[in-house]
Amino acid sequence: MTGDQLNVVLLGAPGSGKGTQAERVGPAFGLPHISTGDMLRAALAAGTPLGLEAKRYMEAGELVPDEVVVGIIRERLADDDARRGFLVDGFPRTLEQARALDAMLTDAGRALTDVVLIDVPEEELVQRLSGRRLCRGCGKGYHTVFDPPRQEGACNVCGGELYQRADDNEETVRNRLQVYRRQTEPLVGYYSERGVLKAVSGGGRMPDDVFADLRRVLAGGTST
Ligand code: AMP
């Protein structure tokens, strides 16, 4: 039974802040943060067969095949820490993935409790993604204009080197946004019809304010 579990999907375009918010929401609600993008990047860095298979899709800003990501999620959701609730970010990204997720949860006697869309206007997404920088040491995110590090190229927290994700260059960013519109946006209708969709506004707002809205929505409040 789902009971008082929170089985949550964060939905939103690349650059909408899903990852940043998931890092806050996960600990606040005691939910493991599950990111298919992070798992695929880890596989790529480790040079596993999965990473090698995913590489060309990721570098082009295309989606990794459904059966691959569905397999990763199926395994991850069976882990002990995900059995009493989870927060997934970056999955599902296609209707087929959404149907597969519903089916695997139904088989386990569970269901999604909340799908929260973080809504950000397109122009802002391009700006955010192309200025994004990450720390090689601890993974902390920065933005060259909106949230620069104190010392250029170095992490405030651990001093690690900052780098740009290979798929955050402007051309790939535009392709990722197109892929989002074509393949992922239909999920808004899918989840809305099922009565689990909520939305928070993520445009032109500070991460703390978006987090406050997410907190309220997940605690049973209404969308912004
Ligand atoms: P993200 O970090 O969520 O932006 O994901 C980075 C890249 O990983 C995407 O552009 C895709 O190539 C791949 N990826 C991550 N999650 C998925 C997914 N659910 N379905 C297909 N590809 C994915």
PDB file of C-alpha atoms and ligand atoms in Angstrom:
ATOM      1  CA  MET A   1       0.000   0.000   0.000  1.00  0.00           C
ATOM      2  CA  THR A   2       1.093   3.559  -0.679  1.00  0.00           C
ATOM      3  CA  GLY A   3      -0.240   4.789   2.692  1.00  0.00           C
ATOM      4  CA  ASP A   4       1.508   7.988   3.741  1.00  0.00           C
ATOM      5  CA  GLN A   5       4.414   7.485   1.326  1.00  0.00           C
ATOM      6  CA  LEU A   6       5.572  10.351  -0.829  1.00  0.00           C
ATOM      7  CA  ASN A   7       6.389   8.995  -4.263  1.00  0.00           C
ATOM      8  CA  VAL A   8       7.341  12.129  -6.118  1.00  0.00           C
ATOM      9  CA  VAL A   9       8.402  13.060  -9.650  1.00  0.00           C
ATOM     10  CA  LEU A  10       9.901  16.492 -10.326  1.00  0.00           C
ATOM     11  CA  LEU A  11       9.023  17.538 -13.846  1.00  0.00           C
ATOM     12  CA  GLY A  12      10.476  20.469 -15.752  1.00  0.00           C
ATOM     13  CA  ALA A  13      12.657  21.494 -18.664  1.00  0.00           C
ATOM     14  CA  PRO A  14      16.437  21.232 -18.519  1.00  0.00           C
ATOM     15  CA  GLY A  15      17.591  24.217 -16.449  1.00  0.00           C
ATOM     16  CA  SER A  16      14.313  24.571 -14.552  1.00  0.00           C
ATOM     17  CA  GLY A  17      16.114  23.821 -11.287  1.00  0.00           C
ATOM     18  CA  LYS A  18      14.914  20.254 -10.726  1.00  0.00           C
ATOM     19  CA  GLY A  19      18.315  19.057  -9.523  1.00  0.00           C
ATOM     20  CA  THR A  20      18.885  22.053  -7.224  1.00  0.00           C
ATOM     21  CA  GLN A  21      15.439  21.693  -5.679  1.00  0.00           C
ATOM     22  CA  ALA A  22      15.677  17.914  -5.398  1.00  0.00           C
ATOM     23  CA  GLU A  23      18.836  18.314  -3.310  1.00  0.00           C
ATOM     24  CA  ARG A  24      16.798  20.339  -0.812  1.00  0.00           C
ATOM     25  CA  VAL A  25      13.455  18.575  -0.988  1.00  0.00           C
ATOM     26  CA  GLY A  26      14.995  15.084  -0.600  1.00  0.00           C
ATOM     27  CA  PRO A  27      16.534  15.692   2.842  1.00  0.00           C
ATOM     28  CA  ALA A  28      13.609  17.892   3.973  1.00  0.00           C
ATOM     29  CA  PHE A  29      11.137  15.042   3.419  1.00  0.00           C
ATOM     30  CA  GLY A  30      13.542  12.138   4.062  1.00  0.00           C
ATOM     31  CA  LEU A  31      13.329  10.954   0.445  1.00  0.00           C
ATOM     32  CA  PRO A  32      16.213   9.554  -1.602  1.00  0.00           C
ATOM     33  CA  HIS A  33      16.992  11.832  -4.557  1.00  0.00           C
ATOM     34  CA  ILE A  34      17.094   9.725  -7.711  1.00  0.00           C
ATOM     35  CA  SER A  35      18.405  11.440 -10.840  1.00  0.00           C
ATOM     36  CA  THR A  36      18.761   9.462 -14.058  1.00  0.00           C
ATOM     37  CA  GLY A  37      21.061  12.190 -15.430  1.00  0.00           C
ATOM     38  CA  ASP A  38      23.403  11.853 -12.408  1.00  0.00           C
ATOM     39  CA  MET A  39      23.370   8.060 -12.661  1.00  0.00           C
ATOM     40  CA  LEU A  40      24.140   8.161 -16.383  1.00  0.00           C
ATOM     41  CA  ARG A  41      26.972  10.695 -15.865  1.00  0.00           C
ATOM     42  CA  ALA A  42      28.426   8.486 -13.121  1.00  0.00           C
ATOM     43  CA  ALA A  43      28.290   5.461 -15.464  1.00  0.00           C
ATOM     44  CA  LEU A  44      29.949   7.511 -18.185  1.00  0.00           C
ATOM     45  CA  ALA A  45      32.726   8.697 -15.847  1.00  0.00           C
ATOM     46  CA  ALA A  46      33.299   5.122 -14.676  1.00  0.00           C
ATOM     47  CA  GLY A  47      33.411   3.882 -18.292  1.00  0.00           C
ATOM     48  CA  THR A  48      30.831   1.113 -17.718  1.00  0.00           C
ATOM     49  CA  PRO A  49      28.988  -0.455 -20.690  1.00  0.00           C
ATOM     50  CA  LEU A  50      25.918   1.585 -19.705  1.00  0.00           C
ATOM     51  CA  GLY A  51      27.977   4.775 -19.755  1.00  0.00           C
ATOM     52  CA  LEU A  52      29.448   3.950 -23.131  1.00  0.00           C
ATOM     53  CA  GLU A  53      26.010   3.273 -24.558  1.00  0.00           C
ATOM     54  CA  ALA A  54      24.569   6.504 -23.145  1.00  0.00           C
ATOM     55  CA  LYS A  55      27.485   8.749 -24.152  1.00  0.00           C
ATOM     56  CA  ARG A  56      26.536   9.628 -27.728  1.00  0.00           C
ATOM     57  CA  TYR A  57      22.933  10.441 -26.822  1.00  0.00           C
ATOM     58  CA  MET A  58      23.939  12.617 -23.891  1.00  0.00           C
ATOM     59  CA  GLU A  59      26.555  14.533 -25.820  1.00  0.00           C
ATOM     60  CA  ALA A  60      24.048  15.309 -28.569  1.00  0.00           C
ATOM     61  CA  GLY A  61      21.343  16.327 -26.074  1.00  0.00           C
ATOM     62  CA  GLU A  62      19.161  13.433 -27.224  1.00  0.00           C
ATOM     63  CA  LEU A  63      17.345  10.991 -24.973  1.00  0.00           C
ATOM     64  CA  VAL A  64      18.915   7.699 -23.994  1.00  0.00           C
ATOM     65  CA  PRO A  65      16.599   4.841 -25.145  1.00  0.00           C
ATOM     66  CA  ASP A  66      13.568   4.221 -22.936  1.00  0.00           C
ATOM     67  CA  GLU A  67      14.421   0.608 -22.098  1.00  0.00           C
ATOM     68  CA  VAL A  68      17.825   1.676 -20.768  1.00  0.00           C
ATOM     69  CA  VAL A  69      16.555   4.342 -18.359  1.00  0.00           C
ATOM     70  CA  VAL A  70      13.506   2.291 -17.368  1.00  0.00           C
ATOM     71  CA  GLY A  71      15.904  -0.533 -16.418  1.00  0.00           C
ATOM     72  CA  ILE A  72      18.004   1.827 -14.281  1.00  0.00           C
ATOM     73  CA  ILE A  73      14.930   3.169 -12.475  1.00  0.00           C
ATOM     74  CA  ARG A  74      13.453  -0.291 -11.953  1.00  0.00           C
ATOM     75  CA  GLU A  75      16.619  -1.375 -10.135  1.00  0.00           C
ATOM     76  CA  ARG A  76      16.981   1.826  -8.168  1.00  0.00           C
ATOM     77  CA  LEU A  77      13.372   1.870  -6.929  1.00  0.00           C
ATOM     78  CA  ALA A  78      13.814  -1.666  -5.616  1.00  0.00           C
ATOM     79  CA  ASP A  79      16.617  -0.511  -3.277  1.00  0.00           C
ATOM     80  CA  ASP A  80      15.747  -0.454   0.415  1.00  0.00           C
ATOM     81  CA  ASP A  81      15.962   3.311   0.799  1.00  0.00           C
ATOM     82  CA  ALA A  82      13.401   3.887  -1.984  1.00  0.00           C
ATOM     83  CA  ARG A  83      10.751   1.515  -0.716  1.00  0.00           C
ATOM     84  CA  ARG A  84       9.167   4.025   1.624  1.00  0.00           C
ATOM     85  CA  GLY A  85       9.163   6.929  -0.793  1.00  0.00           C
ATOM     86  CA  PHE A  86      11.345   8.634  -3.386  1.00  0.00           C
ATOM     87  CA  LEU A  87      11.995  11.813  -5.286  1.00  0.00           C
ATOM     88  CA  VAL A  88      12.816  11.276  -8.942  1.00  0.00           C
ATOM     89  CA  ASP A  89      14.322  14.033 -11.058  1.00  0.00           C
ATOM     90  CA  GLY A  90      14.834  13.788 -14.828  1.00  0.00           C
ATOM     91  CA  PHE A  91      12.617  10.721 -15.225  1.00  0.00           C
ATOM     92  CA  PRO A  92      10.197  10.050 -16.865  1.00  0.00           C
ATOM     93  CA  ARG A  93      10.980  12.026 -20.013  1.00  0.00           C
ATOM     94  CA  THR A  94       8.681  10.233 -22.475  1.00  0.00           C
ATOM     95  CA  LEU A  95       5.145   8.862 -22.322  1.00  0.00           C
ATOM     96  CA  GLU A  96       6.549   5.361 -22.639  1.00  0.00           C
ATOM     97  CA  GLN A  97       8.751   5.931 -19.570  1.00  0.00           C
ATOM     98  CA  ALA A  98       5.751   7.347 -17.674  1.00  0.00           C
ATOM     99  CA  ARG A  99       3.663   4.281 -18.494  1.00  0.00           C
ATOM    100  CA  ALA A 100       6.505   1.962 -17.491  1.00  0.00           C
ATOM    101  CA  LEU A 101       6.867   3.800 -14.164  1.00  0.00           C
ATOM    102  CA  ASP A 102       3.126   3.527 -13.480  1.00  0.00           C
ATOM    103  CA  ALA A 103       3.221  -0.176 -14.283  1.00  0.00           C
ATOM    104  CA  MET A 104       6.197  -0.932 -12.040  1.00  0.00           C
ATOM    105  CA  LEU A 105       4.666   0.984  -9.137  1.00  0.00           C
ATOM    106  CA  THR A 106       1.275  -0.697  -9.610  1.00  0.00           C
ATOM    107  CA  ASP A 107       2.991  -4.105  -9.577  1.00  0.00           C
ATOM    108  CA  ALA A 108       4.527  -3.169  -6.232  1.00  0.00           C
ATOM    109  CA  GLY A 109       1.164  -1.955  -4.847  1.00  0.00           C
ATOM    110  CA  ARG A 110       2.354   1.649  -4.990  1.00  0.00           C
ATOM    111  CA  ALA A 111       1.497   4.776  -6.968  1.00  0.00           C
ATOM    112  CA  LEU A 112       2.868   8.234  -7.617  1.00  0.00           C
ATOM    113  CA  THR A 113       1.565  10.689  -5.037  1.00  0.00           C
ATOM    114  CA  ASP A 114       2.792  13.961  -6.566  1.00  0.00           C
ATOM    115  CA  VAL A 115       4.201  15.107  -9.892  1.00  0.00           C
ATOM    116  CA  VAL A 116       5.426  18.662  -9.491  1.00  0.00           C
ATOM    117  CA  LEU A 117       6.124  20.768 -12.551  1.00  0.00           C
ATOM    118  CA  ILE A 118       8.672  23.563 -12.126  1.00  0.00           C
ATOM    119  CA  ASP A 119       7.624  26.063 -14.733  1.00  0.00           C
ATOM    120  CA  VAL A 120      10.282  28.407 -16.215  1.00  0.00           C
ATOM    121  CA  PRO A 121      10.057  30.512 -19.416  1.00  0.00           C
ATOM    122  CA  GLU A 122      12.167  29.294 -22.326  1.00  0.00           C
ATOM    123  CA  GLU A 123      14.486  32.362 -22.673  1.00  0.00           C
ATOM    124  CA  GLU A 124      15.471  32.027 -19.052  1.00  0.00           C
ATOM    125  CA  LEU A 125      16.290  28.331 -19.507  1.00  0.00           C
ATOM    126  CA  VAL A 126      18.857  29.018 -22.241  1.00  0.00           C
ATOM    127  CA  GLN A 127      20.500  31.720 -20.109  1.00  0.00           C
ATOM    128  CA  ARG A 128      20.605  29.513 -17.044  1.00  0.00           C
ATOM    129  CA  LEU A 129      22.007  26.438 -18.792  1.00  0.00           C
ATOM    130  CA  SER A 130      24.684  28.137 -20.830  1.00  0.00           C
ATOM    131  CA  GLY A 131      26.082  29.918 -17.728  1.00  0.00           C
ATOM    132  CA  ARG A 132      25.928  26.857 -15.484  1.00  0.00           C
ATOM    133  CA  ARG A 133      29.160  25.608 -13.906  1.00  0.00           C
ATOM    134  CA  LEU A 134      29.705  22.638 -11.593  1.00  0.00           C
ATOM    135  CA  CYS A 135      32.412  21.716  -9.118  1.00  0.00           C
ATOM    136  CA  ARG A 136      34.479  18.647  -9.995  1.00  0.00           C
ATOM    137  CA  GLY A 137      35.106  18.028  -6.321  1.00  0.00           C
ATOM    138  CA  CYS A 138      31.722  18.269  -4.589  1.00  0.00           C
ATOM    139  CA  GLY A 139      29.243  18.811  -7.443  1.00  0.00           C
ATOM    140  CA  LYS A 140      28.005  22.200  -6.192  1.00  0.00           C
ATOM    141  CA  GLY A 141      26.396  24.296  -8.947  1.00  0.00           C
ATOM    142  CA  TYR A 142      27.175  27.918  -9.869  1.00  0.00           C
ATOM    143  CA  HIS A 143      26.180  30.375 -12.587  1.00  0.00           C
ATOM    144  CA  THR A 144      28.672  32.713 -14.241  1.00  0.00           C
ATOM    145  CA  VAL A 145      26.269  35.666 -13.909  1.00  0.00           C
ATOM    146  CA  PHE A 146      23.544  34.840 -11.371  1.00  0.00           C
ATOM    147  CA  ASP A 147      25.602  32.920  -8.814  1.00  0.00           C
ATOM    148  CA  PRO A 148      29.335  33.281  -9.509  1.00  0.00           C
ATOM    149  CA  PRO A 149      31.943  31.717  -7.200  1.00  0.00           C
ATOM    150  CA  ARG A 150      34.000  34.114  -5.033  1.00  0.00           C
ATOM    151  CA  GLN A 151      37.103  33.200  -7.000  1.00  0.00           C
ATOM    152  CA  GLU A 152      36.693  32.562 -10.720  1.00  0.00           C
ATOM    153  CA  GLY A 153      36.879  28.877 -11.638  1.00  0.00           C
ATOM    154  CA  ALA A 154      37.063  27.626  -8.034  1.00  0.00           C
ATOM    155  CA  CYS A 155      34.411  26.198  -5.709  1.00  0.00           C
ATOM    156  CA  ASN A 156      33.523  28.281  -2.614  1.00  0.00           C
ATOM    157  CA  VAL A 157      32.999  25.152  -0.561  1.00  0.00           C
ATOM    158  CA  CYS A 158      35.880  22.802  -1.408  1.00  0.00           C
ATOM    159  CA  GLY A 159      38.142  24.825  -3.724  1.00  0.00           C
ATOM    160  CA  GLY A 160      37.552  22.269  -6.517  1.00  0.00           C
ATOM    161  CA  GLU A 161      37.816  23.180 -10.179  1.00  0.00           C
ATOM    162  CA  LEU A 162      34.604  24.381 -11.848  1.00  0.00           C
ATOM    163  CA  TYR A 163      33.670  22.959 -15.233  1.00  0.00           C
ATOM    164  CA  GLN A 164      30.898  23.238 -17.784  1.00  0.00           C
ATOM    165  CA  ARG A 165      28.851  20.129 -18.542  1.00  0.00           C
ATOM    166  CA  ALA A 166      29.572  18.923 -22.095  1.00  0.00           C
ATOM    167  CA  ASP A 167      25.881  19.247 -22.961  1.00  0.00           C
ATOM    168  CA  ASP A 168      25.519  22.805 -21.584  1.00  0.00           C
ATOM    169  CA  ASN A 169      26.959  24.512 -24.693  1.00  0.00           C
ATOM    170  CA  GLU A 170      24.412  26.688 -26.470  1.00  0.00           C
ATOM    171  CA  GLU A 171      23.789  24.446 -29.478  1.00  0.00           C
ATOM    172  CA  THR A 172      23.179  21.325 -27.391  1.00  0.00           C
ATOM    173  CA  VAL A 173      21.082  23.338 -24.955  1.00  0.00           C
ATOM    174  CA  ARG A 174      18.742  24.377 -27.782  1.00  0.00           C
ATOM    175  CA  ASN A 175      18.435  20.771 -28.883  1.00  0.00           C
ATOM    176  CA  ARG A 176      17.718  19.603 -25.324  1.00  0.00           C
ATOM    177  CA  LEU A 177      14.942  22.179 -25.041  1.00  0.00           C
ATOM    178  CA  GLN A 178      13.447  21.032 -28.337  1.00  0.00           C
ATOM    179  CA  VAL A 179      13.613  17.423 -27.184  1.00  0.00           C
ATOM    180  CA  TYR A 180      11.880  18.501 -23.952  1.00  0.00           C
ATOM    181  CA  ARG A 181       9.063  20.217 -25.815  1.00  0.00           C
ATOM    182  CA  ARG A 182       8.532  17.346 -28.199  1.00  0.00           C
ATOM    183  CA  GLN A 183       8.975  14.333 -25.958  1.00  0.00           C
ATOM    184  CA  THR A 184       8.602  15.362 -22.315  1.00  0.00           C
ATOM    185  CA  GLU A 185       6.041  18.174 -22.261  1.00  0.00           C
ATOM    186  CA  PRO A 186       3.190  15.762 -23.175  1.00  0.00           C
ATOM    187  CA  LEU A 187       3.657  14.338 -19.674  1.00  0.00           C
ATOM    188  CA  VAL A 188       2.035  17.468 -18.256  1.00  0.00           C
ATOM    189  CA  GLY A 189      -1.268  16.396 -19.844  1.00  0.00           C
ATOM    190  CA  TYR A 190      -0.707  12.749 -18.912  1.00  0.00           C
ATOM    191  CA  TYR A 191      -0.286  13.486 -15.198  1.00  0.00           C
ATOM    192  CA  SER A 192      -2.874  16.215 -15.149  1.00  0.00           C
ATOM    193  CA  GLU A 193      -5.498  13.740 -16.406  1.00  0.00           C
ATOM    194  CA  ARG A 194      -4.491  11.388 -13.612  1.00  0.00           C
ATOM    195  CA  GLY A 195      -5.013  14.117 -11.014  1.00  0.00           C
ATOM    196  CA  VAL A 196      -1.464  14.067  -9.590  1.00  0.00           C
ATOM    197  CA  LEU A 197      -0.007  17.143 -11.304  1.00  0.00           C
ATOM    198  CA  LYS A 198       0.919  20.241  -9.301  1.00  0.00           C
ATOM    199  CA  ALA A 199       2.893  23.224 -10.514  1.00  0.00           C
ATOM    200  CA  VAL A 200       5.205  25.783  -8.979  1.00  0.00           C
ATOM    201  CA  SER A 201       6.506  28.826 -10.738  1.00  0.00           C
ATOM    202  CA  GLY A 202      10.302  28.740 -11.135  1.00  0.00           C
ATOM    203  CA  GLY A 203      10.843  31.747 -13.413  1.00  0.00           C
ATOM    204  CA  GLY A 204      12.794  34.795 -12.144  1.00  0.00           C
ATOM    205  CA  ARG A 205      12.740  33.523  -8.580  1.00  0.00           C
ATOM    206  CA  MET A 206      15.329  32.667  -5.971  1.00  0.00           C
ATOM    207  CA  PRO A 207      15.872  28.964  -5.231  1.00  0.00           C
ATOM    208  CA  ASP A 208      14.740  29.524  -1.606  1.00  0.00           C
ATOM    209  CA  ASP A 209      11.360  30.856  -2.754  1.00  0.00           C
ATOM    210  CA  VAL A 210      10.807  27.969  -5.167  1.00  0.00           C
ATOM    211  CA  PHE A 211      11.771  25.570  -2.390  1.00  0.00           C
ATOM    212  CA  ALA A 212       9.232  27.150  -0.032  1.00  0.00           C
ATOM    213  CA  ASP A 213       6.505  26.560  -2.636  1.00  0.00           C
ATOM    214  CA  LEU A 214       7.594  22.976  -3.224  1.00  0.00           C
ATOM    215  CA  ARG A 215       7.536  22.314   0.492  1.00  0.00           C
ATOM    216  CA  ARG A 216       4.021  23.633   0.774  1.00  0.00           C
ATOM    217  CA  VAL A 217       2.771  21.732  -2.278  1.00  0.00           C
ATOM    218  CA  LEU A 218       4.257  18.448  -1.039  1.00  0.00           C
ATOM    219  CA  ALA A 219       2.844  19.010   2.416  1.00  0.00           C
ATOM    220  CA  GLY A 220      -0.595  19.037   0.780  1.00  0.00           C
ATOM    221  CA  GLY A 221      -1.022  22.690  -0.181  1.00  0.00           C
ATOM    222  CA  THR A 222      -2.068  24.146  -3.521  1.00  0.00           C
ATOM    223  CA  SER A 223      -0.015  25.026  -6.623  1.00  0.00           C
ATOM    224  CA  THR A 224       1.410  28.529  -7.174  1.00  0.00           C
TER     225      THR A 224
HETATM  226  P1  AMP B   1      19.822  15.693 -17.034  1.00  0.00           P
HETATM  227  O1  AMP B   1      20.984  15.738 -16.104  1.00  0.00           O
HETATM  228  O2  AMP B   1      18.558  15.221 -16.359  1.00  0.00           O
HETATM  229  O3  AMP B   1      19.624  16.955 -17.808  1.00  0.00           O
HETATM  230  O4  AMP B   1      20.175  14.543 -18.117  1.00  0.00           O
HETATM  231  C1  AMP B   1      21.292  14.645 -18.956  1.00  0.00           C
HETATM  232  C2  AMP B   1      21.137  13.727 -20.150  1.00  0.00           C
HETATM  233  O5  AMP B   1      21.013  12.371 -19.721  1.00  0.00           O
HETATM  234  C3  AMP B   1      19.896  13.970 -20.996  1.00  0.00           C
HETATM  235  O6  AMP B   1      20.078  15.013 -21.948  1.00  0.00           O
HETATM  236  C4  AMP B   1      19.722  12.610 -21.673  1.00  0.00           C
HETATM  237  O7  AMP B   1      20.668  12.415 -22.709  1.00  0.00           O
HETATM  238  C5  AMP B   1      20.089  11.670 -20.539  1.00  0.00           C
HETATM  239  N1  AMP B   1      18.902  11.327 -19.709  1.00  0.00           N
HETATM  240  C6  AMP B   1      18.707  11.621 -18.396  1.00  0.00           C
HETATM  241  N2  AMP B   1      17.517  11.167 -17.970  1.00  0.00           N
HETATM  242  C7  AMP B   1      16.932  10.578 -19.052  1.00  0.00           C
HETATM  243  C8  AMP B   1      15.679   9.938 -19.259  1.00  0.00           C
HETATM  244  N3  AMP B   1      14.757   9.803 -18.288  1.00  0.00           N
HETATM  245  N4  AMP B   1      15.422   9.456 -20.509  1.00  0.00           N
HETATM  246  C9  AMP B   1      16.325   9.553 -21.499  1.00  0.00           C
HETATM  247  N5  AMP B   1      17.503  10.160 -21.378  1.00  0.00           N
HETATM  248  C10 AMP B   1      17.825  10.670 -20.148  1.00  0.00           C
END
